[in-house]
XYZ file of C-alpha atoms in Angstrom:
779
model
C -49.762 2.284 -25.712
C -46.077 1.765 -25.839
C -46.639 -1.948 -25.263
C -49.428 -2.323 -27.874
C -46.936 -0.453 -30.458
C -44.238 -2.832 -29.452
C -46.396 -6.001 -29.974
C -47.807 -4.729 -33.263
C -44.192 -4.109 -34.515
C -42.991 -7.577 -33.282
C -45.894 -9.221 -35.084
C -45.257 -7.294 -38.172
C -41.580 -8.253 -38.272
C -42.256 -11.863 -37.399
C -44.649 -11.948 -40.529
C -41.857 -11.163 -42.994
C -38.659 -12.459 -41.258
C -39.286 -15.440 -39.069
C -36.527 -18.249 -37.607
C -37.239 -20.310 -40.758
C -36.343 -17.283 -43.180
C -33.245 -16.540 -40.974
C -32.145 -20.164 -41.637
C -32.830 -20.111 -45.392
C -30.765 -16.972 -45.349
C -27.871 -18.934 -43.131
C -27.822 -21.727 -45.592
C -27.199 -19.480 -48.675
C -24.432 -17.580 -46.771
C -22.739 -20.701 -46.201
C -22.779 -21.930 -49.785
C -21.692 -18.609 -51.110
C -18.812 -18.442 -48.626
C -17.714 -21.692 -49.310
C -17.644 -21.133 -52.992
C -15.685 -17.970 -52.391
C -13.165 -19.686 -50.139
C -12.751 -22.718 -52.591
C -12.050 -20.462 -55.386
C -9.798 -18.438 -53.323
C -7.856 -21.765 -52.596
C -7.660 -22.931 -55.876
C -6.277 -19.240 -57.287
C -4.284 -18.252 -54.287
C -3.049 -21.969 -53.533
C -3.708 -24.166 -50.335
C -0.187 -24.014 -48.571
C -0.699 -22.307 -45.140
C 2.977 -22.536 -44.875
C 3.404 -20.048 -47.880
C 1.047 -17.829 -45.973
C 2.974 -18.024 -42.516
C 5.985 -17.364 -44.202
C 5.081 -14.444 -46.158
C 2.139 -12.787 -44.752
C 0.392 -11.595 -41.629
C -0.269 -8.687 -39.503
C 0.097 -7.440 -35.814
C -2.901 -7.958 -33.209
C -1.938 -5.260 -30.689
C 1.828 -4.859 -30.103
C 3.586 -8.161 -29.810
C 1.054 -10.972 -31.313
C 1.796 -11.844 -34.744
C -1.422 -13.189 -36.693
C -0.399 -15.239 -39.760
C -2.991 -15.054 -42.867
C -5.744 -17.790 -42.667
C -4.057 -20.097 -40.287
C -3.128 -20.180 -36.472
C 0.512 -19.991 -35.112
C 1.324 -22.318 -32.117
C 3.611 -20.754 -29.259
C 6.142 -23.584 -28.641
C 7.188 -24.817 -25.071
C 10.543 -25.927 -24.495
C 9.443 -29.589 -24.094
C 7.430 -29.417 -27.304
C 10.481 -28.010 -29.234
C 12.844 -30.545 -27.842
C 10.306 -33.095 -28.646
C 9.894 -31.954 -32.305
C 13.659 -31.321 -33.070
C 14.670 -34.659 -31.470
C 17.836 -36.106 -33.611
C 17.672 -32.804 -35.796
C 20.619 -30.566 -37.022
C 19.696 -27.089 -37.952
C 21.938 -24.772 -39.722
C 22.155 -20.854 -39.667
C 24.347 -19.038 -42.610
C 24.814 -15.483 -42.667
C 25.301 -12.416 -41.200
C 24.469 -10.650 -37.717
C 20.813 -10.661 -38.425
C 20.723 -14.375 -39.097
C 22.822 -14.634 -35.682
C 20.203 -12.900 -34.028
C 17.554 -15.225 -35.522
C 19.887 -18.154 -34.144
C 19.845 -16.884 -30.849
C 16.101 -16.391 -30.533
C 15.656 -20.092 -32.066
C 18.108 -21.706 -29.728
C 16.459 -19.858 -26.720
C 13.037 -21.469 -27.326
C 15.013 -24.779 -26.798
C 16.830 -23.508 -24.071
C 16.053 -19.920 -22.556
C 19.619 -20.154 -20.411
C 21.620 -19.868 -23.317
C 23.633 -16.731 -23.487
C 24.633 -14.359 -26.495
C 28.537 -14.314 -25.986
C 31.871 -15.007 -27.483
C 33.144 -13.677 -30.616
C 30.346 -12.381 -32.836
C 32.154 -12.878 -36.140
C 32.522 -16.399 -35.805
C 30.851 -19.727 -35.787
C 28.430 -20.632 -32.879
C 27.675 -24.092 -32.121
C 24.726 -25.201 -29.740
C 23.896 -28.913 -28.808
C 21.253 -30.151 -26.433
C 22.548 -33.842 -25.731
C 19.487 -34.981 -24.047
C 17.261 -34.765 -26.986
C 20.315 -34.851 -29.483
C 19.225 -31.431 -30.994
C 22.108 -29.721 -32.853
C 21.913 -25.983 -33.968
C 24.911 -24.335 -35.578
C 25.277 -20.513 -36.769
C 28.184 -20.209 -39.600
C 29.339 -17.003 -39.960
C 29.241 -15.823 -43.517
C 28.228 -12.226 -43.941
C 28.448 -11.932 -47.740
C 27.079 -14.218 -50.342
C 30.465 -15.285 -51.936
C 32.843 -18.046 -52.395
C 33.175 -18.792 -48.889
C 29.169 -19.314 -48.604
C 29.274 -21.192 -51.700
C 31.824 -23.599 -50.612
C 30.291 -24.308 -47.223
C 26.776 -25.131 -48.983
C 28.744 -27.009 -51.704
C 30.028 -29.554 -48.861
C 26.729 -30.385 -47.970
C 25.522 -31.257 -51.781
C 28.074 -34.252 -51.606
C 26.673 -37.518 -50.814
C 29.232 -38.720 -48.311
C 28.410 -35.727 -45.981
C 25.735 -35.510 -43.407
C 23.289 -32.678 -44.290
C 21.325 -30.430 -41.856
C 17.500 -31.228 -41.738
C 16.956 -27.336 -41.805
C 18.970 -24.545 -43.449
C 18.379 -20.859 -42.735
C 20.438 -18.575 -44.799
C 20.629 -14.906 -45.764
C 22.947 -12.173 -46.216
C 23.283 -8.470 -47.964
C 23.965 -5.824 -45.560
C 27.707 -6.302 -45.241
C 27.911 -6.095 -49.016
C 26.328 -3.030 -49.132
C 28.314 -1.460 -46.426
C 31.666 -2.912 -47.517
C 31.089 -1.569 -51.126
C 29.550 1.630 -50.077
C 26.400 0.657 -51.781
C 27.831 0.531 -55.300
C 26.085 -0.784 -58.368
C 28.872 -3.054 -59.016
C 28.281 -4.712 -55.493
C 24.830 -5.453 -56.874
C 25.857 -7.044 -59.789
C 28.312 -9.247 -57.978
C 25.709 -10.136 -55.367
C 23.446 -11.217 -58.384
C 26.274 -13.456 -59.929
C 27.343 -14.992 -56.521
C 23.341 -16.190 -55.664
C 22.992 -17.271 -59.116
C 26.095 -19.703 -58.671
C 24.598 -20.645 -55.137
C 20.963 -21.046 -56.329
C 21.469 -24.509 -57.974
C 23.211 -25.885 -54.728
C 20.345 -24.509 -52.571
C 17.945 -26.252 -54.675
C 19.706 -29.653 -54.789
C 19.883 -29.322 -50.872
C 16.239 -28.643 -50.860
C 15.319 -32.070 -52.309
C 16.467 -33.533 -48.702
C 16.472 -30.825 -46.404
C 14.105 -27.565 -45.687
C 15.892 -24.681 -47.017
C 14.883 -20.995 -46.162
C 16.160 -18.019 -47.838
C 15.813 -14.989 -45.428
C 15.067 -11.752 -47.155
C 16.688 -8.651 -45.783
C 14.684 -6.605 -43.085
C 14.340 -2.874 -43.652
C 16.472 -0.328 -41.510
C 15.383 2.818 -39.665
C 17.784 5.259 -41.452
C 17.685 7.871 -38.707
C 19.246 5.792 -35.977
C 22.202 4.310 -38.640
C 25.393 5.041 -37.481
C 27.648 6.893 -39.868
C 29.636 3.584 -41.075
C 26.245 2.294 -41.916
C 24.483 5.200 -43.615
C 25.036 3.689 -47.152
C 22.554 0.834 -46.125
C 19.280 2.375 -46.989
C 15.852 0.674 -47.697
C 16.198 1.498 -51.438
C 19.307 -0.693 -51.613
C 17.772 -3.416 -49.477
C 14.691 -3.755 -51.667
C 16.849 -4.186 -54.847
C 19.121 -7.038 -53.085
C 15.680 -8.743 -52.056
C 14.357 -8.355 -55.556
C 17.675 -9.945 -56.820
C 17.431 -12.810 -54.348
C 13.833 -13.621 -55.382
C 13.933 -13.489 -58.828
C 17.224 -15.564 -59.210
C 16.109 -18.321 -56.348
C 12.521 -18.422 -57.759
C 13.784 -19.038 -61.509
C 16.562 -21.657 -60.430
C 14.317 -24.396 -61.667
C 12.939 -24.079 -65.169
C 9.622 -26.165 -65.233
C 8.516 -26.395 -61.616
C 8.302 -24.462 -58.527
C 11.515 -23.631 -56.619
C 12.171 -26.016 -53.633
C 13.616 -23.115 -51.850
C 11.531 -21.160 -49.546
C 11.520 -17.529 -49.068
C 11.422 -16.418 -45.259
C 9.777 -12.978 -46.376
C 7.554 -12.467 -43.057
C 10.408 -10.954 -41.308
C 10.319 -8.019 -43.461
C 6.563 -7.350 -42.631
C 7.526 -7.686 -38.847
C 10.381 -5.383 -39.208
C 8.457 -2.732 -40.849
C 6.110 -2.404 -37.605
C 8.869 -2.675 -35.040
C 12.082 -1.297 -36.570
C 11.713 2.066 -34.955
C 12.233 0.240 -31.527
C 15.709 -0.949 -32.867
C 18.588 0.379 -30.701
C 21.084 1.008 -33.894
C 18.661 0.858 -36.824
C 19.984 -2.130 -38.147
C 19.149 -4.964 -35.873
C 15.375 -5.945 -34.750
C 14.272 -5.519 -31.239
C 14.287 -8.946 -29.176
C 10.244 -9.303 -29.267
C 10.590 -9.016 -33.082
C 13.237 -11.602 -33.531
C 11.278 -13.814 -31.092
C 8.218 -13.624 -33.410
C 10.619 -14.683 -36.433
C 11.926 -17.487 -34.472
C 8.459 -18.645 -33.464
C 7.436 -18.570 -36.885
C 10.213 -20.934 -38.070
C 9.558 -23.077 -34.950
C 6.117 -23.462 -36.473
C 7.385 -24.181 -39.919
C 9.627 -26.995 -38.763
C 7.135 -28.716 -35.917
C 3.631 -28.031 -36.817
C 3.742 -30.754 -39.184
C 5.340 -33.065 -36.734
C 3.432 -32.453 -33.636
C 0.271 -31.160 -34.808
C -0.729 -28.952 -32.208
C -4.182 -27.979 -32.059
C -3.899 -24.297 -32.175
C -0.950 -24.696 -34.951
C -3.055 -24.899 -37.978
C -0.341 -23.442 -40.012
C 1.700 -25.803 -42.154
C -0.737 -28.858 -40.961
C -2.449 -31.062 -43.666
C -5.825 -31.986 -43.537
C -6.123 -35.066 -41.196
C -7.026 -38.202 -42.915
C -10.418 -39.519 -42.163
C -10.881 -42.414 -39.754
C -12.911 -45.497 -40.061
C -15.832 -44.255 -37.719
C -15.982 -41.016 -39.792
C -16.048 -42.545 -43.093
C -18.793 -44.947 -41.893
C -20.591 -41.794 -40.586
C -20.256 -40.111 -43.687
C -21.799 -43.347 -45.520
C -24.822 -43.156 -43.171
C -25.635 -39.417 -43.578
C -25.137 -39.850 -47.293
C -27.528 -42.610 -47.417
C -29.915 -40.608 -44.897
C -29.898 -37.654 -47.443
C -30.494 -39.980 -50.643
C -33.213 -41.915 -48.881
C -34.929 -38.587 -47.938
C -34.734 -37.089 -51.160
C -36.254 -40.426 -52.784
C -39.277 -40.430 -50.197
C -39.775 -36.758 -50.738
C -40.249 -37.415 -54.432
C -42.535 -40.342 -54.086
C -44.535 -38.353 -51.470
C -44.754 -35.369 -53.814
C -46.140 -37.562 -56.787
C -48.612 -39.058 -54.393
C -49.762 -35.364 -53.307
C -50.009 -34.388 -56.946
C -52.477 -37.212 -57.610
C -54.475 -36.134 -54.509
C -54.798 -32.526 -56.020
C -58.069 -30.948 -56.075
C -59.449 -30.733 -60.112
C -61.764 -28.602 -61.327
C -65.388 -29.501 -61.926
C -66.007 -28.930 -65.777
C -69.729 -28.234 -65.414
C -69.482 -25.921 -62.444
C -66.102 -24.561 -62.788
C -65.506 -25.370 -59.181
C -62.797 -27.284 -57.539
C -63.530 -30.723 -55.977
C -61.522 -30.997 -52.751
C -60.263 -34.392 -51.792
C -60.083 -34.128 -48.007
C -57.241 -36.172 -47.289
C -55.304 -35.596 -44.146
C -51.798 -37.149 -44.799
C -50.080 -37.708 -41.340
C -46.375 -37.062 -41.309
C -44.676 -40.518 -40.548
C -41.973 -41.229 -38.152
C -40.079 -42.348 -40.918
C -40.180 -39.088 -42.931
C -39.256 -37.323 -39.749
C -36.359 -39.558 -38.970
C -34.990 -39.320 -42.739
C -35.575 -35.592 -42.714
C -33.932 -35.087 -39.324
C -30.604 -37.138 -40.264
C -30.725 -35.464 -43.679
C -30.584 -31.953 -42.097
C -28.297 -33.371 -39.561
C -25.891 -34.646 -42.291
C -25.491 -31.287 -43.955
C -25.144 -29.448 -40.808
C -21.958 -32.031 -39.684
C -20.840 -31.364 -43.293
C -20.536 -27.912 -42.299
C -18.945 -28.679 -38.972
C -16.231 -30.684 -40.824
C -15.689 -27.975 -43.231
C -15.077 -25.304 -40.523
C -12.836 -27.101 -38.162
C -11.046 -29.952 -39.744
C -10.964 -29.388 -43.454
C -8.633 -26.637 -44.561
C -11.562 -24.628 -46.515
C -12.271 -21.787 -43.943
C -9.689 -19.732 -42.257
C -8.607 -19.603 -38.649
C -7.055 -16.915 -36.446
C -5.775 -16.784 -33.104
C -7.564 -14.821 -30.201
C -6.516 -11.573 -29.035
C -8.013 -9.789 -25.872
C -8.835 -6.335 -25.585
C -11.182 -4.672 -22.991
C -13.366 -3.235 -25.989
C -13.880 -6.733 -27.571
C -15.024 -8.075 -24.288
C -16.943 -5.277 -22.567
C -18.617 -3.654 -25.734
C -20.584 -6.936 -26.439
C -21.330 -7.529 -22.799
C -22.924 -3.990 -22.536
C -24.963 -4.502 -26.110
C -26.466 -7.770 -24.834
C -27.641 -6.373 -21.775
C -29.319 -3.436 -23.295
C -31.160 -5.905 -25.593
C -31.989 -8.125 -22.925
C -33.521 -5.309 -20.746
C -35.216 -3.958 -23.660
C -36.927 -7.206 -24.795
C -38.971 -7.980 -21.635
C -42.405 -9.832 -21.229
C -44.635 -10.786 -18.272
C -44.096 -14.306 -16.777
C -46.728 -17.011 -17.026
C -46.426 -17.773 -13.595
C -44.637 -15.940 -10.628
C -43.169 -19.063 -8.691
C -39.589 -18.797 -7.498
C -37.234 -19.989 -10.314
C -40.175 -20.323 -12.552
C -39.415 -21.500 -16.502
C -39.088 -18.359 -18.246
C -36.876 -17.179 -15.408
C -34.469 -20.369 -15.438
C -34.368 -19.950 -19.374
C -33.391 -16.393 -18.903
C -30.692 -17.203 -16.566
C -29.325 -19.991 -19.021
C -29.458 -17.547 -21.715
C -27.556 -14.465 -20.384
C -24.890 -17.045 -18.889
C -24.560 -18.487 -22.081
C -23.852 -15.407 -23.898
C -21.591 -13.867 -21.214
C -19.650 -17.274 -21.712
C -19.764 -17.104 -25.589
C -18.387 -13.611 -25.258
C -15.200 -14.380 -22.925
C -14.584 -17.288 -25.176
C -14.358 -15.291 -28.395
C -12.641 -12.415 -26.986
C -9.703 -14.355 -25.313
C -10.924 -13.294 -21.965
C -9.789 -15.675 -19.114
C -11.840 -16.717 -16.006
C -11.251 -18.742 -12.939
C -14.356 -20.805 -13.760
C -18.048 -20.450 -13.004
C -20.513 -22.722 -11.073
C -23.003 -24.444 -12.734
C -26.054 -24.336 -10.156
C -28.536 -27.046 -10.410
C -31.909 -27.443 -8.541
C -34.428 -30.298 -8.421
C -38.022 -30.450 -7.978
C -38.778 -33.580 -5.882
C -42.329 -34.360 -7.067
C -41.814 -38.250 -7.436
C -41.568 -38.389 -11.404
C -39.138 -41.330 -11.588
C -40.182 -42.467 -15.078
C -37.625 -44.129 -16.945
C -39.102 -42.619 -20.305
C -38.596 -39.095 -19.028
C -34.953 -39.873 -17.631
C -34.196 -41.375 -20.999
C -35.522 -38.310 -22.875
C -33.471 -36.005 -20.750
C -30.219 -38.207 -21.260
C -30.913 -38.225 -24.943
C -31.142 -34.445 -25.549
C -28.086 -33.980 -23.169
C -26.004 -36.486 -25.142
C -27.262 -36.731 -28.895
C -25.345 -33.817 -30.307
C -22.186 -34.737 -28.627
C -22.184 -38.155 -29.296
C -22.566 -37.387 -33.138
C -19.651 -34.611 -32.705
C -17.417 -37.301 -31.131
C -18.094 -39.595 -34.440
C -17.929 -36.920 -37.016
C -14.986 -34.575 -35.389
C -13.061 -37.330 -34.134
C -12.776 -36.056 -30.373
C -13.265 -38.080 -27.099
C -16.610 -37.866 -25.260
C -14.528 -35.841 -22.220
C -13.515 -33.044 -24.710
C -16.971 -31.663 -24.578
C -16.534 -31.749 -20.761
C -19.878 -29.934 -19.785
C -21.992 -32.466 -21.058
C -20.508 -35.472 -19.364
C -20.611 -33.207 -15.896
C -24.297 -32.460 -16.684
C -25.187 -36.102 -17.354
C -23.187 -37.638 -14.392
C -24.824 -35.105 -11.892
C -28.055 -36.078 -13.498
C -27.734 -39.609 -12.974
C -26.328 -38.746 -9.364
C -29.582 -36.775 -8.520
C -31.759 -39.542 -10.270
C -30.256 -42.419 -8.162
C -30.178 -40.542 -5.127
C -33.981 -40.025 -4.936
C -34.862 -43.262 -6.826
C -32.734 -45.478 -4.366
C -34.852 -47.285 -1.329
C -36.801 -45.616 0.258
C -38.289 -43.400 -2.680
C -39.475 -40.088 -0.790
C -41.904 -38.309 -2.951
C -43.947 -34.990 -2.458
C -46.912 -36.776 -1.468
C -45.457 -38.951 1.345
C -43.142 -35.930 2.857
C -46.694 -33.904 2.975
C -48.291 -36.763 4.872
C -45.559 -37.291 7.389
C -42.559 -35.174 8.578
C -40.642 -38.215 9.336
C -40.063 -38.591 5.383
C -38.194 -35.346 5.598
C -35.708 -36.741 7.794
C -35.182 -39.577 5.291
C -34.598 -37.276 2.689
C -32.011 -35.199 4.692
C -30.395 -38.715 5.604
C -29.890 -39.132 1.690
C -28.537 -35.878 1.025
C -25.952 -36.316 4.042
C -24.873 -39.589 2.490
C -24.573 -37.797 -0.913
C -22.443 -35.218 0.684
C -20.060 -37.543 2.314
C -19.500 -39.653 -1.015
C -18.810 -36.295 -2.860
C -15.975 -35.220 -0.156
C -14.791 -38.803 -0.165
C -13.967 -38.661 -4.021
C -13.197 -35.152 -3.986
C -10.182 -35.728 -1.525
C -9.147 -39.127 -2.742
C -7.860 -38.683 -6.149
C -6.574 -42.130 -6.475
C -9.940 -43.818 -5.822
C -11.778 -41.403 -8.386
C -9.118 -42.496 -10.851
C -9.627 -46.108 -10.286
C -13.257 -45.922 -10.703
C -13.149 -43.950 -13.831
C -10.342 -45.553 -15.438
C -12.176 -48.972 -15.447
C -13.233 -49.962 -18.924
C -15.780 -48.883 -20.497
C -15.900 -45.805 -18.402
C -12.305 -44.596 -19.286
C -13.392 -44.371 -22.966
C -15.829 -41.918 -21.904
C -13.782 -39.973 -19.378
C -10.292 -40.162 -20.345
C -8.508 -37.242 -22.182
C -4.909 -37.541 -23.462
C -4.556 -41.133 -21.976
C -5.803 -40.168 -18.350
C -8.937 -38.794 -16.291
C -7.080 -36.045 -14.552
C -8.937 -33.331 -16.537
C -12.220 -34.981 -15.556
C -11.305 -35.047 -11.961
C -10.493 -31.526 -12.084
C -13.851 -30.570 -13.974
C -15.754 -32.706 -11.509
C -14.031 -31.270 -8.583
C -14.366 -27.754 -9.388
C -18.202 -27.639 -8.880
C -18.668 -30.749 -6.784
C -21.128 -29.265 -4.090
C -23.436 -27.526 -6.853
C -25.762 -30.427 -6.940
C -25.920 -31.001 -3.451
C -26.770 -27.099 -2.853
C -29.368 -27.133 -5.563
C -31.192 -30.340 -3.848
C -30.990 -28.827 -0.380
C -32.105 -25.571 -1.803
C -35.256 -27.516 -3.594
C -36.040 -29.312 -0.147
C -36.056 -25.959 1.817
C -38.088 -24.231 -0.884
C -40.815 -27.248 -0.791
C -40.789 -27.019 2.997
C -41.260 -23.383 3.066
C -43.997 -23.684 0.520
C -45.700 -26.457 2.374
C -45.889 -23.997 5.565
C -47.274 -21.216 3.339
C -44.085 -18.829 4.281
C -43.725 -18.118 0.678
C -45.912 -15.376 -0.914
C -45.805 -16.231 -4.693
C -48.686 -13.929 -5.832
C -48.051 -11.442 -8.744
C -46.390 -8.319 -7.528
C -46.225 -9.460 -3.764
C -42.690 -9.842 -1.971
C -41.672 -13.277 -1.620
C -41.611 -12.761 2.466
C -43.189 -10.121 4.864
C -41.912 -6.684 4.029
C -39.396 -6.695 6.748
C -37.863 -10.028 5.839
C -37.678 -9.353 2.496
C -35.810 -6.091 2.983
C -33.368 -7.565 5.220
C -32.721 -10.630 3.178
C -32.510 -8.385 -0.090
C -30.204 -6.161 1.798
C -27.813 -9.282 2.932
C -28.065 -10.815 -0.773
C -26.943 -7.636 -2.548
C -23.789 -7.348 0.081
C -22.830 -10.998 -0.412
C -23.336 -10.665 -4.165
C -20.704 -7.626 -4.409
C -18.402 -9.184 -1.830
C -18.035 -12.406 -3.621
C -17.703 -10.425 -7.015
C -15.061 -8.312 -5.481
C -13.161 -11.142 -4.253
C -13.496 -13.297 -7.399
C -12.292 -10.376 -9.425
C -9.241 -9.895 -7.312
C -8.048 -13.506 -6.916
C -4.426 -13.550 -7.662
C -3.714 -17.145 -7.419
C -5.878 -19.447 -9.566
C -5.187 -22.812 -7.664
C -6.274 -21.210 -4.246
C -9.421 -19.652 -5.675
C -10.459 -22.924 -7.356
C -9.978 -24.721 -4.103
C -12.269 -22.369 -2.441
C -14.946 -21.961 -5.173
C -16.772 -25.172 -4.675
C -17.493 -24.011 -1.095
C -18.290 -20.329 -1.430
C -19.933 -20.194 -5.036
C -23.390 -20.876 -3.236
C -23.126 -17.639 -1.585
C -23.226 -15.607 -4.851
C -25.682 -17.961 -6.620
C -28.218 -18.054 -3.443
C -27.586 -14.224 -3.187
C -28.718 -13.872 -7.070
C -31.788 -16.164 -6.638
C -33.113 -14.039 -3.759
C -32.421 -10.615 -5.495
C -34.020 -11.751 -8.820
C -37.131 -13.553 -6.811
C -37.821 -11.417 -3.404
C -39.150 -8.188 -5.353
C -42.715 -9.353 -6.794
C -42.216 -7.143 -9.889
C -38.758 -8.898 -10.608
C -40.277 -12.173 -10.192
C -43.260 -11.162 -12.603
C -41.130 -10.276 -15.832
C -38.434 -11.997 -17.719
C -36.169 -11.084 -20.802
C -37.545 -12.845 -23.638
C -34.475 -11.892 -25.281
C -32.283 -13.818 -23.027
C -34.894 -16.608 -22.552
C -34.729 -17.295 -26.305
C -31.105 -18.048 -26.275
C -31.590 -19.940 -22.872
C -33.674 -22.486 -24.555
C -30.803 -23.529 -27.147
C -28.104 -22.965 -24.452
C -26.440 -26.562 -24.519
C -26.442 -26.275 -28.281
C -24.977 -22.925 -28.513
C -22.158 -24.194 -26.013
C -21.427 -27.194 -27.822
C -21.684 -25.761 -31.526
C -19.177 -22.984 -30.619
C -16.270 -25.480 -30.369
C -16.255 -25.794 -34.126
C -18.587 -23.251 -36.160
C -17.999 -20.119 -34.154
C -14.703 -20.600 -32.616
C -12.027 -22.741 -34.483
C -9.529 -25.268 -33.747
C -11.404 -26.852 -30.931
C -11.953 -23.290 -29.287
C -8.304 -22.311 -29.167
C -9.133 -19.745 -32.268
C -11.757 -17.816 -34.117
C -13.170 -19.063 -37.483
C -12.793 -16.540 -40.143
C -15.536 -16.776 -42.940
C -14.765 -13.146 -44.187
C -11.074 -12.451 -44.045
C -10.057 -8.653 -43.473
C -13.198 -7.366 -41.817
C -13.129 -8.805 -38.148
C -16.582 -6.955 -37.126
C -18.576 -8.026 -40.062
C -17.087 -11.814 -39.816
C -18.362 -12.035 -36.234
C -21.574 -10.637 -37.465
C -21.986 -13.461 -40.284
C -20.638 -16.109 -38.424
C -22.532 -15.335 -35.261
C -25.808 -15.320 -37.537
C -24.946 -18.747 -39.009
C -23.813 -20.245 -35.677
C -27.077 -19.267 -34.104
C -29.190 -20.533 -36.803
C -27.323 -23.939 -36.699
C -27.694 -24.390 -32.841
C -31.468 -23.585 -33.224
C -31.977 -26.266 -35.896
C -29.940 -28.894 -33.934
C -32.193 -28.222 -30.835
C -35.341 -28.694 -32.911
C -33.883 -31.983 -34.656
C -32.538 -33.467 -31.068
C -36.368 -32.702 -30.024
C -37.820 -34.553 -33.181
C -35.604 -37.588 -32.657
C -36.078 -37.830 -28.844
C -39.876 -38.277 -29.688
C -39.277 -41.113 -32.081
C -36.160 -42.934 -30.617
C -37.634 -42.585 -27.087
C -41.054 -44.077 -26.966
C -43.585 -43.842 -24.358
C -44.348 -47.537 -24.148
C -41.909 -49.295 -21.601
C -41.797 -52.754 -23.844
C -40.821 -50.513 -26.901
C -38.613 -48.496 -24.908
C -36.397 -51.341 -23.443
C -35.960 -52.690 -27.180
C -34.636 -49.254 -28.166
C -32.274 -49.076 -25.211
C -31.080 -52.650 -26.129
C -30.418 -51.354 -29.657
C -28.876 -48.308 -28.230
C -26.371 -50.257 -26.104
C -25.655 -52.486 -29.162
C -24.585 -49.516 -30.891
C -22.397 -48.246 -28.396
C -20.625 -51.712 -28.070
C -20.032 -51.567 -31.936
C -18.722 -47.906 -31.481
C -16.373 -49.200 -28.523
C -15.206 -51.857 -30.848
C -14.512 -49.634 -33.921
C -12.882 -47.324 -31.656
C -10.379 -49.850 -30.341
C -9.701 -51.063 -33.768
C -8.979 -47.582 -34.747
C -6.691 -46.680 -31.765
C -4.719 -50.083 -32.602
C -4.609 -48.778 -36.501
C -3.054 -45.521 -35.180
C -0.527 -47.123 -33.174
């Protein structure tokens, strides 16, 4: 009764809300959100540097998140590389001195805070020719004015970056008098034109005063109140912003430190100076302001301009535009023809005369429609992760953001279950389910910022003798089509989407191993056991080759550094990343092929019982194997979760991961009732698992998976719900487009297929030539 009610309810829901209607809703949401973000950019401005300098919030205790963009955490080498031959000057009081120290420690962590605090402090890194100076000017007065005035002279070398600010000393020395505030306004008014003149050739930042924690202030600082500080800040902002009459001031306000201080000043030791972590955050913000436009880090979207379109991207845009125009013309013509063939009414009888004309959908129409939809989808990809239309944020891990979604999908997966069409080991529904829950877990730990030591990609191969080139080409097309398009549109190398190169290479390894002479198919093996020995020899040779390449990095790199393989497998100028990824799961395909061989051998000898509800082996053997599998699975899980040294775990992982995988297969397939049901929820996602894995790079995550796409700012939960809904709809549509194009581009006729393959080869040759030209233009 419950099952009947469930099926009726599902049918009712599907009647009103289908995948098609979900995609229409997703399209409407994208258009609405794009319009809102475009309007917001026009109203609030498109300069992410302003957001970095003036707004943000804390994610947890120590992670600062600027509004609408991502902040990069600079390493020593990166900071030196960015600031080579640069001179940075800090002018001000003890708070500016703190900022100076924190900034210098990004370049040289060993730099010590010592010496007379009330004097100038120089720093120089001779190797990178970086010079950073702190100039002690605790008040905005004639002394500070003279220091700045010297730099405005044409004959004097000017600092590339000037960071200035002061006020608390004026409040302290003059006991918070109104006369001191008036004098401050007069002095800053006289300095403002000089700062504006400097800002034409240098980057000038005025640091607004941070609030104080009045309860902790010593007696001689009690006059420094937050009310006074606000008054001095208002004066500085008003005067510096009005220093140019007809245009915006070039002097930038560094007001973000105020927001940081509001959250952390309670941790101050004296109520005046910020704790070290807050100073480090302000210094890192300043480093992002100075260096993001120079080094252009992927996860540092603040202060980065939109990258210019490459030659290949422009050609791709033209192709998709022509496809959209072509499909619209085709649609209009087809609609007019359909209207002419519309049934007309018989005037005598009043009945419709039906013109029974079955107009088949042509391959050209499917082709144009597919490229039209793909062009619109790629435009969305570009808007999300290349254009500065939508916002991006850094990831931040908490246990709740990881485990709550895991529990939620687990409940849904258990609730939506159905009977399998067949009860064989690793039947199609079960493998789809497996891919589905694995993919969902991967997506959750990616977006939640959780770290892992890697996971094994288990492959199995049914040796049935189907070595047809048509089938192989279709598989390769489905695997690589989306990634090739993204490489063109998003200007990324093939190896960047590492999972697809891995799967493609291992698929070809399986195919070549079994296709090479002697071809041992199931019919031969069933007729003579000698062929079993031949197949085992092939597998042994494959294992030998894998071991040789795994322990000979030099030979591996020489092979994959050859042109044109290097264009596919190089990342950042070398193939190390490809070697690391390949080596991490190097035995998984061998284990899969060996498992398939053993499975078919057991099946031939009728050792397995694969009937509905029957245990896989006899009751005794099934119970023993089930117990061993559960113990093995738990043991491996405990070992993996308690791993401390990632390098050692990565070294052991290829050899021992088969234990957990095989244990899971046996737990899932030994009991007959477990083999007879599957989770339709997980299986649905499993059918589009490849598209989900690739699409997440740009339209769910952001900055090439380093951050999170923000469609709805200010509400993280709603943002995740909306962006996930659009992301899944896009992945499903791309899966359908890929299948439609595979049927057209990869024909079954061998002669036609060879011609298509020649055209595809010519396309890739052209792409390689254009890529080489593009690389030369860049350098």
